């Protein structure tokens, strides 16, 4: 999802609500994204993002928006019945100049 309204780099994932209302399921990961570099995979369930509990896709989007200015964020995911802690380094928008 584009948590920065198109103005800044994105995490590079698409997520949806889970059936049980616990977390957000990753449906897609852009292979060149910050999320992919952090090790997030399709099928992962994101349980917390930057210390905030994730109950659905909307709460994940809200947590991502709030943390977009931080250089990195920690998240907990569930994969194959195990909980993993990952760190996403937020991509910086680099400025260019033609001289």
mmCIF file with all atom_site columns, C-alpha atoms in Angstrom:
data_model
loop_
_atom_site.group_PDB
_atom_site.id
_atom_site.type_symbol
_atom_site.label_atom_id
_atom_site.label_alt_id
_atom_site.label_comp_id
_atom_site.label_asym_id
_atom_site.label_entity_id
_atom_site.label_seq_id
_atom_site.pdbx_PDB_ins_code
_atom_site.Cartn_x
_atom_site.Cartn_y
_atom_site.Cartn_z
_atom_site.occupancy
_atom_site.B_iso_or_equiv
_atom_site.pdbx_formal_charge
_atom_site.auth_seq_id
_atom_site.auth_comp_id
_atom_site.auth_asym_id
_atom_site.auth_atom_id
_atom_site.pdbx_PDB_model_num
ATOM 1  C CA . UNK A 1 1  ? 0.000   0.000   0.000   1.00 0.00 ? 1  UNK A CA 1
ATOM 2  C CA . UNK A 1 2  ? 1.101   3.513   -0.609  1.00 0.00 ? 2  UNK A CA 1
ATOM 3  C CA . UNK A 1 3  ? 1.198   4.866   2.918   1.00 0.00 ? 3  UNK A CA 1
ATOM 4  C CA . UNK A 1 4  ? 2.674   8.198   1.883   1.00 0.00 ? 4  UNK A CA 1
ATOM 5  C CA . UNK A 1 5  ? 0.017   9.270   -0.625  1.00 0.00 ? 5  UNK A CA 1
ATOM 6  C CA . UNK A 1 6  ? 2.502   9.001   -3.476  1.00 0.00 ? 6  UNK A CA 1
ATOM 7  C CA . UNK A 1 7  ? 4.783   11.732  -2.166  1.00 0.00 ? 7  UNK A CA 1
ATOM 8  C CA . UNK A 1 8  ? 7.537   9.524   -0.756  1.00 0.00 ? 8  UNK A CA 1
ATOM 9  C CA . UNK A 1 9  ? 8.904   6.014   -1.105  1.00 0.00 ? 9  UNK A CA 1
ATOM 10 C CA . UNK A 1 10 ? 6.603   3.146   -0.225  1.00 0.00 ? 10 UNK A CA 1
ATOM 11 C CA . UNK A 1 11 ? 7.021   0.020   1.851   1.00 0.00 ? 11 UNK A CA 1
ATOM 12 C CA . UNK A 1 12 ? 6.131   -2.079  -1.165  1.00 0.00 ? 12 UNK A CA 1
ATOM 13 C CA . UNK A 1 13 ? 3.451   -4.412  0.209   1.00 0.00 ? 13 UNK A CA 1
ATOM 14 C CA . UNK A 1 14 ? -0.249  -5.040  -0.244  1.00 0.00 ? 14 UNK A CA 1
ATOM 15 C CA . UNK A 1 15 ? -2.063  -6.396  2.809   1.00 0.00 ? 15 UNK A CA 1
ATOM 16 C CA . UNK A 1 16 ? -5.604  -7.384  3.725   1.00 0.00 ? 16 UNK A CA 1
ATOM 17 C CA . UNK A 1 17 ? -7.578  -8.084  6.888   1.00 0.00 ? 17 UNK A CA 1
ATOM 18 C CA . UNK A 1 18 ? -7.348  -11.566 8.378   1.00 0.00 ? 18 UNK A CA 1
ATOM 19 C CA . UNK A 1 19 ? -10.367 -13.759 9.083   1.00 0.00 ? 19 UNK A CA 1
ATOM 20 C CA . UNK A 1 20 ? -9.729  -13.729 12.842  1.00 0.00 ? 20 UNK A CA 1
ATOM 21 C CA . UNK A 1 21 ? -9.042  -9.976  13.122  1.00 0.00 ? 21 UNK A CA 1
ATOM 22 C CA . UNK A 1 22 ? -5.495  -10.538 14.378  1.00 0.00 ? 22 UNK A CA 1
ATOM 23 C CA . UNK A 1 23 ? -3.007  -8.880  12.080  1.00 0.00 ? 23 UNK A CA 1
ATOM 24 C CA . UNK A 1 24 ? -2.873  -8.086  8.380   1.00 0.00 ? 24 UNK A CA 1
ATOM 25 C CA . UNK A 1 25 ? -1.974  -10.714 5.789   1.00 0.00 ? 25 UNK A CA 1
ATOM 26 C CA . UNK A 1 26 ? 0.629   -9.781  3.191   1.00 0.00 ? 26 UNK A CA 1
ATOM 27 C CA . UNK A 1 27 ? -0.796  -10.486 -0.276  1.00 0.00 ? 27 UNK A CA 1
ATOM 28 C CA . UNK A 1 28 ? 2.031   -9.046  -2.362  1.00 0.00 ? 28 UNK A CA 1
ATOM 29 C CA . UNK A 1 29 ? 5.598   -7.832  -1.852  1.00 0.00 ? 29 UNK A CA 1
ATOM 30 C CA . UNK A 1 30 ? 7.328   -5.689  -4.467  1.00 0.00 ? 30 UNK A CA 1
ATOM 31 C CA . UNK A 1 31 ? 10.635  -7.454  -5.110  1.00 0.00 ? 31 UNK A CA 1
ATOM 32 C CA . UNK A 1 32 ? 12.636  -4.196  -5.079  1.00 0.00 ? 32 UNK A CA 1
ATOM 33 C CA . UNK A 1 33 ? 10.997  -2.717  -1.987  1.00 0.00 ? 33 UNK A CA 1
ATOM 34 C CA . UNK A 1 34 ? 12.115  -1.951  1.551   1.00 0.00 ? 34 UNK A CA 1
ATOM 35 C CA . UNK A 1 35 ? 9.747   -4.692  2.750   1.00 0.00 ? 35 UNK A CA 1
ATOM 36 C CA . UNK A 1 36 ? 11.389  -7.282  0.483   1.00 0.00 ? 36 UNK A CA 1
ATOM 37 C CA . UNK A 1 37 ? 14.858  -6.260  1.678   1.00 0.00 ? 37 UNK A CA 1
ATOM 38 C CA . UNK A 1 38 ? 13.645  -6.710  5.276   1.00 0.00 ? 38 UNK A CA 1
ATOM 39 C CA . UNK A 1 39 ? 12.577  -10.278 4.500   1.00 0.00 ? 39 UNK A CA 1
ATOM 40 C CA . UNK A 1 40 ? 8.792   -9.889  4.421   1.00 0.00 ? 40 UNK A CA 1
ATOM 41 C CA . UNK A 1 41 ? 7.125   -12.535 2.255   1.00 0.00 ? 41 UNK A CA 1
ATOM 42 C CA . UNK A 1 42 ? 3.709   -13.093 0.782   1.00 0.00 ? 42 UNK A CA 1
ATOM 43 C CA . UNK A 1 43 ? 1.531   -14.932 3.277   1.00 0.00 ? 43 UNK A CA 1
ATOM 44 C CA . UNK A 1 44 ? 3.166   -13.364 6.343   1.00 0.00 ? 44 UNK A CA 1
ATOM 45 C CA . UNK A 1 45 ? 0.777   -12.001 8.970   1.00 0.00 ? 45 UNK A CA 1
ATOM 46 C CA . UNK A 1 46 ? 1.910   -8.627  10.324  1.00 0.00 ? 46 UNK A CA 1
ATOM 47 C CA . UNK A 1 47 ? 1.042   -8.532  14.036  1.00 0.00 ? 47 UNK A CA 1
ATOM 48 C CA . UNK A 1 48 ? 2.676   -5.268  15.098  1.00 0.00 ? 48 UNK A CA 1
ATOM 49 C CA . UNK A 1 49 ? 4.287   -2.352  13.320  1.00 0.00 ? 49 UNK A CA 1
ATOM 50 C CA . UNK A 1 50 ? 6.544   0.141   15.101  1.00 0.00 ? 50 UNK A CA 1
ATOM 51 C CA . UNK A 1 51 ? 5.257   -0.999  18.497  1.00 0.00 ? 51 UNK A CA 1
ATOM 52 C CA . UNK A 1 52 ? 1.597   -0.666  17.541  1.00 0.00 ? 52 UNK A CA 1
ATOM 53 C CA . UNK A 1 53 ? -0.684  -3.699  17.453  1.00 0.00 ? 53 UNK A CA 1
ATOM 54 C CA . UNK A 1 54 ? -2.041  -4.470  13.992  1.00 0.00 ? 54 UNK A CA 1
ATOM 55 C CA . UNK A 1 55 ? -5.619  -5.777  13.901  1.00 0.00 ? 55 UNK A CA 1
ATOM 56 C CA . UNK A 1 56 ? -6.374  -5.199  10.228  1.00 0.00 ? 56 UNK A CA 1
ATOM 57 C CA . UNK A 1 57 ? -5.116  -3.545  7.055   1.00 0.00 ? 57 UNK A CA 1
ATOM 58 C CA . UNK A 1 58 ? -6.393  -0.122  8.169   1.00 0.00 ? 58 UNK A CA 1
ATOM 59 C CA . UNK A 1 59 ? -4.458  -0.198  11.454  1.00 0.00 ? 59 UNK A CA 1
ATOM 60 C CA . UNK A 1 60 ? -1.332  -1.299  9.541   1.00 0.00 ? 60 UNK A CA 1
ATOM 61 C CA . UNK A 1 61 ? -1.733  1.624   7.132   1.00 0.00 ? 61 UNK A CA 1
ATOM 62 C CA . UNK A 1 62 ? -2.209  4.065   10.030  1.00 0.00 ? 62 UNK A CA 1
ATOM 63 C CA . UNK A 1 63 ? 0.893   2.782   11.852  1.00 0.00 ? 63 UNK A CA 1
ATOM 64 C CA . UNK A 1 64 ? 2.929   2.991   8.642   1.00 0.00 ? 64 UNK A CA 1
ATOM 65 C CA . UNK A 1 65 ? 1.812   6.591   8.010   1.00 0.00 ? 65 UNK A CA 1
ATOM 66 C CA . UNK A 1 66 ? 2.772   7.606   11.552  1.00 0.00 ? 66 UNK A CA 1
ATOM 67 C CA . UNK A 1 67 ? 6.246   6.088   11.241  1.00 0.00 ? 67 UNK A CA 1
ATOM 68 C CA . UNK A 1 68 ? 7.160   7.249   7.742   1.00 0.00 ? 68 UNK A CA 1
ATOM 69 C CA . UNK A 1 69 ? 9.661   9.825   8.965   1.00 0.00 ? 69 UNK A CA 1
ATOM 70 C CA . UNK A 1 70 ? 11.609  7.297   11.053  1.00 0.00 ? 70 UNK A CA 1
ATOM 71 C CA . UNK A 1 71 ? 14.746  5.778   9.525   1.00 0.00 ? 71 UNK A CA 1
ATOM 72 C CA . UNK A 1 72 ? 13.590  2.274   10.412  1.00 0.00 ? 72 UNK A CA 1
ATOM 73 C CA . UNK A 1 73 ? 10.714  0.455   12.074  1.00 0.00 ? 73 UNK A CA 1
ATOM 74 C CA . UNK A 1 74 ? 10.407  -2.885  13.810  1.00 0.00 ? 74 UNK A CA 1
ATOM 75 C CA . UNK A 1 75 ? 7.570   -5.251  13.177  1.00 0.00 ? 75 UNK A CA 1
ATOM 76 C CA . UNK A 1 76 ? 6.448   -8.653  14.352  1.00 0.00 ? 76 UNK A CA 1
ATOM 77 C CA . UNK A 1 77 ? 5.124   -11.163 11.873  1.00 0.00 ? 77 UNK A CA 1
ATOM 78 C CA . UNK A 1 78 ? 3.748   -14.691 12.044  1.00 0.00 ? 78 UNK A CA 1
ATOM 79 C CA . UNK A 1 79 ? 5.105   -17.129 9.451   1.00 0.00 ? 79 UNK A CA 1
ATOM 80 C CA . UNK A 1 80 ? 4.439   -20.861 9.515   1.00 0.00 ? 80 UNK A CA 1
ATOM 81 C CA . UNK A 1 81 ? 3.232   -20.659 13.118  1.00 0.00 ? 81 UNK A CA 1
ATOM 82 C CA . UNK A 1 82 ? 6.348   -18.834 14.339  1.00 0.00 ? 82 UNK A CA 1
ATOM 83 C CA . UNK A 1 83 ? 6.649   -15.192 15.362  1.00 0.00 ? 83 UNK A CA 1
ATOM 84 C CA . UNK A 1 84 ? 9.563   -13.295 13.843  1.00 0.00 ? 84 UNK A CA 1
ATOM 85 C CA . UNK A 1 85 ? 10.833  -9.778  14.506  1.00 0.00 ? 85 UNK A CA 1
ATOM 86 C CA . UNK A 1 86 ? 12.013  -7.830  11.466  1.00 0.00 ? 86 UNK A CA 1
ATOM 87 C CA . UNK A 1 87 ? 13.282  -4.337  10.778  1.00 0.00 ? 87 UNK A CA 1
ATOM 88 C CA . UNK A 1 88 ? 12.295  -2.297  7.748   1.00 0.00 ? 88 UNK A CA 1
ATOM 89 C CA . UNK A 1 89 ? 14.631  0.498   6.822   1.00 0.00 ? 89 UNK A CA 1
ATOM 90 C CA . UNK A 1 90 ? 12.500  3.278   5.378   1.00 0.00 ? 90 UNK A CA 1
ATOM 91 C CA . UNK A 1 91 ? 13.810  4.335   1.987   1.00 0.00 ? 91 UNK A CA 1
ATOM 92 C CA . UNK A 1 92 ? 14.963  7.908   1.774   1.00 0.00 ? 92 UNK A CA 1
ATOM 93 C CA . UNK A 1 93 ? 13.751  10.107  -1.024  1.00 0.00 ? 93 UNK A CA 1
ATOM 94 C CA . UNK A 1 94 ? 16.957  11.268  -2.621  1.00 0.00 ? 94 UNK A CA 1
ATOM 95 C CA . UNK A 1 95 ? 17.083  14.659  -4.263  1.00 0.00 ? 95 UNK A CA 1
ATOM 96 C CA . UNK A 1 96 ? 18.793  15.231  -7.557  1.00 0.00 ? 96 UNK A CA 1
ATOM 97 C CA . UNK A 1 97 ? 20.197  18.308  -9.236  1.00 0.00 ? 97 UNK A CA 1
ATOM 98 C CA . UNK A 1 98 ? 21.029  18.818  -12.896 1.00 0.00 ? 98 UNK A CA 1
ATOM 99 C CA . UNK A 1 99 ? 23.983  21.190  -13.066 1.00 0.00 ? 99 UNK A CA 1
#
